[in-house]
Structure formats: C-alpha cells, structure tokens
Amino acid sequence: NISSFLPRLVTAMIYSKQITTFYQQNGYITIDDVFTVDQIRELRVVTDKFVNESRVVEKDNAIFVLESNHSPQHPMLKRINEPHKIDSVYRDLVYNNKLLDIIELLIGPNIRLQDTKLNMKASRGGQEVSWHTDWGHYPHTNDDLLAVGIPLDDMTEENGCLLVIPGSHKYPETNHHENGVFVGAVNHDSIDTHRSTSLTVKSGGISVHHVRTLHASAPNRSNSQRRLLLLSYR
C-alpha cells in the first residue's frame, strides 16, 4: 500500500542523492552488491573459457593482449578486448537495468556505450598501470563519460586494486605526452600521489570513475588473479 511504499521511496531518493553528490565531488564512487553471486560466477566461467582458448595464441590479436610470459601451458592474459562483442554474458551485463539506473544518476539519460575491456592481473606478476586519465585517450570534447569497474575477484591493495586521486576530475586537462610524443600516462612528478585512495571492492560490487579522474594500479603481489571488467559509457 502507499503508506509502506512512501518510506522506501524516500530512502531510495536520499540514497540516490548521496551517490550523485559523492561522485560529483570526488570523481569516483564504489557501490556494493550490484550483481548477484550467480552473475559473477557466470562471468568467471566464461572468462576462464576464453583464457583457455588463448593457449593457442602466440601474439596479441584483436581479442587477446598477452603477457610476455604467456604460453600454452600457462596462459597469461593482460586484457580481453571488447568482450561484449564475443559473448552474450558480457553483452547482457552492458545493458543491465540496475547498472544503467546508477549510470543515469551520474550522467543522465540517453546513455551510449563507449567501449569495454577485461583487464587481468596474474598472481605474483600482474603489471602495474601508470597514472593516467581515460580522457587523455579519447577524442571527445564532452566529458560526461565514466568507466564502471566490475571485479570478478575481490579487489584488494595486495592484488593491485584501482587507485584514484579524489577531486582530480576537476583539474585542468592533464598532459599524456612526453617530449611531444603520446605515452598514455601522466608524469608521476606532477601528481600528488599521497592523496590517492584505494578502491577496494568485493566481487558483486562496482567502482565508477569519471573520465577525467586520475587513476592507476599497483602490481598484483597476491597469490590470486585479479580480473576487472571495465564498461565505459558516455
């Protein structure tokens, strides 16, 4: 009835406002329990299938980006490119209504997919990612873009979770060039990394970061792999 519905509606509105305000102020947010255990399990199964298929791949191609020590006996992937184009499990996640409702809170309606990738960090060796903004890699002039991180494994400081600098989405445009050459990263000396925050997120939750937010990640020093599906929207 209406009397029981209204308190739930008010609570939802307050929660939505809190999400929007935090994201606008900080350029990132983490939200727990967006996806079910079964949804994450399905993602892991299909990902394991593609890792197994990569055993016969000897060099980077349109789908697989390999670690230098990749081999048929020990397949080591750095990335799966555009996974939503190669399997319906990934594609269905792109259009998940619960996820799209969250994105609409942050950038409004008329949402379009930018791109997808599945970043993978092998145990005891997954490489670090240097400080950068996604904005520095895009051709857009409109910055109403964001990236949603969906961890297939709990993201911890030990296994190389995302690091962000709160409020950096409000900085002047950051330079991703060195000596006039695009290097895809920002000069470390120009960043106050002491202000960085670790986005530790359990599987089932998500991270979201603004296209201009400075972010990076450390190497995976744990005994477990760290897989992060990234869906970018505009």
CSV table of C-alpha atoms in Angstrom, one decimal:
chain,number,residue,atom,x,y,z
A,1,ASN,CA,0.0,0.0,0.0
A,2,ILE,CA,1.0,3.6,-0.3
A,3,SER,CA,1.9,4.1,3.4
A,4,SER,CA,4.5,1.3,3.2
A,5,PHE,CA,5.8,2.4,-0.2
A,6,LEU,CA,6.5,6.0,0.6
A,7,PRO,CA,9.2,5.4,3.2
A,8,ARG,CA,11.0,3.1,0.8
A,9,LEU,CA,10.7,5.7,-1.9
A,10,VAL,CA,12.1,8.5,0.3
A,11,THR,CA,15.0,6.2,1.4
A,12,ALA,CA,15.8,5.5,-2.3
A,13,MET,CA,15.8,9.2,-3.1
A,14,ILE,CA,18.1,10.0,-0.3
A,15,TYR,CA,20.5,7.2,-1.3
A,16,SER,CA,20.4,8.3,-4.9
A,17,LYS,CA,21.3,11.9,-3.9
A,18,GLN,CA,24.2,10.7,-1.7
A,19,ILE,CA,25.6,8.7,-4.7
A,20,THR,CA,25.3,11.6,-7.0
A,21,THR,CA,26.8,14.2,-4.6
A,22,PHE,CA,29.8,12.0,-3.7
A,23,TYR,CA,30.5,11.3,-7.3
A,24,GLN,CA,30.3,14.9,-8.3
A,25,GLN,CA,32.6,16.0,-5.5
A,26,ASN,CA,35.2,13.2,-5.8
A,27,GLY,CA,35.1,11.9,-9.4
A,28,TYR,CA,34.6,8.3,-8.3
A,29,ILE,CA,32.4,6.0,-6.2
A,30,THR,CA,32.1,2.4,-5.1
A,31,ILE,CA,28.8,0.6,-4.6
A,32,ASP,CA,28.4,-2.8,-3.0
A,33,ASP,CA,26.1,-5.7,-4.1
A,34,VAL,CA,25.1,-4.5,-7.5
A,35,PHE,CA,25.4,-8.0,-9.0
A,36,THR,CA,24.4,-11.4,-7.6
A,37,VAL,CA,26.7,-14.3,-6.8
A,38,ASP,CA,25.3,-16.2,-9.7
A,39,GLN,CA,26.0,-13.3,-12.1
A,40,ILE,CA,29.6,-13.1,-11.0
A,41,ARG,CA,30.0,-16.9,-11.2
A,42,GLU,CA,28.8,-16.9,-14.8
A,43,LEU,CA,31.3,-14.1,-15.6
A,44,ARG,CA,34.1,-16.2,-14.2
A,45,VAL,CA,33.1,-19.3,-16.1
A,46,VAL,CA,33.0,-17.6,-19.5
A,47,THR,CA,36.3,-15.7,-18.7
A,48,ASP,CA,38.0,-19.0,-17.9
A,49,LYS,CA,36.8,-20.3,-21.2
A,50,PHE,CA,38.4,-17.5,-23.1
A,51,VAL,CA,41.7,-17.8,-21.1
A,52,ASN,CA,41.8,-21.5,-22.1
A,53,GLU,CA,41.2,-20.6,-25.8
A,54,SER,CA,44.1,-18.2,-25.6
A,55,ARG,CA,46.5,-21.1,-25.2
A,56,VAL,CA,46.9,-21.4,-29.0
A,57,VAL,CA,47.5,-17.7,-29.4
A,58,GLU,CA,51.2,-16.7,-29.8
A,59,LYS,CA,50.9,-12.9,-30.2
A,60,ASP,CA,48.5,-10.1,-29.5
A,61,ASN,CA,45.4,-10.0,-31.7
A,62,ALA,CA,42.0,-8.2,-31.9
A,63,ILE,CA,40.7,-10.1,-28.8
A,64,PHE,CA,43.7,-11.1,-26.7
A,65,VAL,CA,46.5,-8.9,-25.3
A,66,LEU,CA,49.2,-11.3,-23.8
A,67,GLU,CA,51.7,-11.0,-21.0
A,68,SER,CA,55.3,-11.5,-22.1
A,69,ASN,CA,55.4,-14.9,-20.4
A,70,HIS,CA,52.2,-16.2,-21.9
A,71,SER,CA,52.5,-19.9,-23.0
A,72,PRO,CA,50.2,-22.8,-24.0
A,73,GLN,CA,51.0,-24.4,-20.6
A,74,HIS,CA,50.5,-21.3,-18.6
A,75,PRO,CA,48.2,-18.8,-20.4
A,76,MET,CA,48.7,-15.3,-19.1
A,77,LEU,CA,46.5,-12.5,-20.4
A,78,LYS,CA,46.8,-8.8,-19.8
A,79,ARG,CA,43.5,-8.0,-21.4
A,80,ILE,CA,40.5,-9.2,-23.4
A,81,ASN,CA,39.4,-6.5,-25.8
A,82,GLU,CA,35.7,-5.7,-26.3
A,83,PRO,CA,34.4,-8.8,-24.6
A,84,HIS,CA,30.8,-7.7,-25.1
A,85,LYS,CA,31.3,-8.5,-28.8
A,86,ILE,CA,32.4,-12.0,-28.3
A,87,ASP,CA,30.0,-13.4,-25.7
A,88,SER,CA,26.4,-12.7,-24.6
A,89,VAL,CA,27.3,-13.0,-20.9
A,90,TYR,CA,29.4,-9.9,-21.2
A,91,ARG,CA,27.0,-8.2,-23.6
A,92,ASP,CA,24.0,-8.7,-21.3
A,93,LEU,CA,25.9,-7.0,-18.4
A,94,VAL,CA,26.3,-3.9,-20.6
A,95,TYR,CA,22.6,-3.5,-20.7
A,96,ASN,CA,21.8,-4.5,-17.1
A,97,ASN,CA,19.0,-2.3,-15.8
A,98,LYS,CA,20.3,-1.9,-12.3
A,99,LEU,CA,23.6,-0.8,-13.6
A,100,LEU,CA,22.1,1.6,-16.1
A,101,ASP,CA,20.0,3.2,-13.4
A,102,ILE,CA,23.1,4.0,-11.4
A,103,ILE,CA,24.8,5.5,-14.5
A,104,GLU,CA,21.8,7.6,-15.3
A,105,LEU,CA,22.1,9.1,-11.8
A,106,LEU,CA,25.6,10.2,-12.6
A,107,ILE,CA,25.5,11.4,-16.3
A,108,GLY,CA,21.8,11.5,-17.1
A,109,PRO,CA,19.7,9.6,-19.7
A,110,ASN,CA,20.5,8.9,-23.3
A,111,ILE,CA,23.3,6.6,-22.3
A,112,ARG,CA,25.6,5.2,-25.0
A,113,LEU,CA,28.3,2.5,-24.7
A,114,GLN,CA,31.9,3.8,-25.3
A,115,ASP,CA,33.9,0.6,-25.1
A,116,THR,CA,34.6,-2.5,-22.9
A,117,LYS,CA,37.6,-4.4,-21.8
A,118,LEU,CA,38.5,-7.1,-19.3
A,119,ASN,CA,41.8,-6.2,-17.6
A,120,MET,CA,43.6,-9.2,-15.9
A,121,LYS,CA,46.4,-9.3,-13.4
A,122,ALA,CA,48.0,-12.7,-12.9
A,123,SER,CA,49.1,-13.7,-9.4
A,124,ARG,CA,52.6,-12.7,-8.4
A,125,GLY,CA,53.3,-10.7,-11.6
A,126,GLY,CA,50.3,-8.8,-12.9
A,127,GLN,CA,51.8,-5.5,-14.0
A,128,GLU,CA,51.2,-2.0,-12.6
A,129,VAL,CA,49.3,0.6,-14.6
A,130,SER,CA,50.8,4.1,-14.6
A,131,TRP,CA,48.8,7.2,-13.6
A,132,HIS,CA,46.5,8.5,-16.4
A,133,THR,CA,43.1,9.7,-17.2
A,134,ASP,CA,40.7,8.0,-19.7
A,135,TRP,CA,40.1,11.5,-21.0
A,136,GLY,CA,43.7,11.6,-22.3
A,137,HIS,CA,43.0,8.6,-24.6
A,138,TYR,CA,39.7,9.8,-26.0
A,139,PRO,CA,38.8,12.2,-28.9
A,140,HIS,CA,35.7,13.7,-27.1
A,141,THR,CA,35.2,17.3,-26.2
A,142,ASN,CA,32.2,16.4,-23.9
A,143,ASP,CA,33.4,14.9,-20.6
A,144,ASP,CA,30.2,13.3,-19.5
A,145,LEU,CA,31.9,9.9,-19.7
A,146,LEU,CA,32.6,7.4,-17.0
A,147,ALA,CA,34.0,3.9,-16.6
A,148,VAL,CA,32.3,1.2,-14.5
A,149,GLY,CA,34.6,-1.5,-13.0
A,150,ILE,CA,33.1,-4.9,-12.2
A,151,PRO,CA,35.5,-7.0,-10.3
A,152,LEU,CA,35.3,-10.8,-10.9
A,153,ASP,CA,37.6,-11.2,-7.9
A,154,ASP,CA,37.7,-9.1,-4.7
A,155,MET,CA,39.9,-6.0,-5.4
A,156,THR,CA,42.4,-5.5,-2.7
A,157,GLU,CA,45.5,-3.4,-2.2
A,158,GLU,CA,47.6,-6.6,-2.3
A,159,ASN,CA,46.3,-7.7,-5.7
A,160,GLY,CA,46.5,-4.3,-7.4
A,161,CYS,CA,43.2,-2.6,-7.0
A,162,LEU,CA,42.4,0.7,-8.7
A,163,LEU,CA,43.9,3.9,-7.2
A,164,VAL,CA,42.3,7.2,-7.7
A,165,ILE,CA,43.0,10.8,-6.7
A,166,PRO,CA,39.8,12.3,-5.3
A,167,GLY,CA,38.7,15.5,-7.0
A,168,SER,CA,41.2,15.2,-9.8
A,169,HIS,CA,38.4,15.2,-12.3
A,170,LYS,CA,38.2,19.0,-11.7
A,171,TYR,CA,41.9,19.5,-12.5
A,172,PRO,CA,42.9,21.3,-15.7
A,173,GLU,CA,43.5,18.9,-18.6
A,174,THR,CA,46.4,16.6,-17.8
A,175,ASN,CA,49.2,16.0,-20.3
A,176,HIS,CA,49.8,12.5,-21.5
A,177,HIS,CA,52.7,13.4,-23.7
A,178,GLU,CA,56.5,13.3,-23.2
A,179,ASN,CA,58.8,15.3,-25.5
A,180,GLY,CA,55.9,15.8,-27.8
A,181,VAL,CA,55.1,12.0,-28.0
A,182,PHE,CA,51.9,10.5,-26.7
A,183,VAL,CA,52.9,8.0,-23.9
A,184,GLY,CA,49.4,7.3,-22.5
A,185,ALA,CA,50.4,8.3,-18.9
A,186,VAL,CA,50.9,11.4,-16.8
A,187,ASN,CA,54.3,12.4,-15.4
A,188,HIS,CA,54.5,11.0,-11.9
A,189,ASP,CA,56.2,14.0,-10.6
A,190,SER,CA,53.3,16.2,-11.5
A,191,ILE,CA,50.9,14.2,-9.3
A,192,ASP,CA,50.4,14.3,-5.5
A,193,THR,CA,50.0,10.5,-5.1
A,194,HIS,CA,49.9,10.9,-1.3
A,195,ARG,CA,46.3,11.9,-1.9
A,196,SER,CA,45.4,8.7,-3.7
A,197,THR,CA,42.6,6.4,-2.5
A,198,SER,CA,42.5,2.6,-2.9
A,199,LEU,CA,39.2,1.3,-4.4
A,200,THR,CA,38.9,-2.0,-2.6
A,201,VAL,CA,35.7,-3.6,-3.9
A,202,LYS,CA,34.3,-7.1,-3.3
A,203,SER,CA,33.1,-9.1,-6.3
A,204,GLY,CA,29.4,-8.2,-6.8
A,205,GLY,CA,30.1,-4.5,-6.2
A,206,ILE,CA,31.3,-1.9,-8.7
A,207,SER,CA,33.6,1.1,-8.9
A,208,VAL,CA,32.8,4.1,-11.1
A,209,HIS,CA,35.3,6.8,-12.1
A,210,HIS,CA,34.9,10.0,-14.1
A,211,VAL,CA,36.7,10.2,-17.5
A,212,ARG,CA,39.0,12.9,-16.1
A,213,THR,CA,39.8,11.2,-12.8
A,214,LEU,CA,43.5,10.3,-12.4
A,215,HIS,CA,43.8,6.6,-11.7
A,216,ALA,CA,46.4,3.9,-11.6
A,217,SER,CA,47.0,0.4,-10.1
A,218,ALA,CA,49.9,-1.3,-8.4
A,219,PRO,CA,51.3,-4.8,-9.4
A,220,ASN,CA,49.5,-7.9,-8.2
A,221,ARG,CA,51.6,-9.2,-5.3
A,222,SER,CA,49.0,-11.7,-4.1
A,223,ASN,CA,48.7,-15.4,-4.9
A,224,SER,CA,45.4,-15.0,-6.7
A,225,GLN,CA,44.5,-13.4,-10.0
A,226,ARG,CA,42.7,-10.1,-10.3
A,227,ARG,CA,40.2,-9.7,-13.1
A,228,LEU,CA,38.3,-6.4,-13.7
A,229,LEU,CA,35.7,-5.9,-16.4
A,230,LEU,CA,35.5,-2.3,-17.4
A,231,LEU,CA,32.5,-0.9,-19.2
A,232,SER,CA,32.8,2.7,-20.4
A,233,TYR,CA,29.7,4.9,-21.1
A,234,ARG,CA,29.0,8.4,-22.4
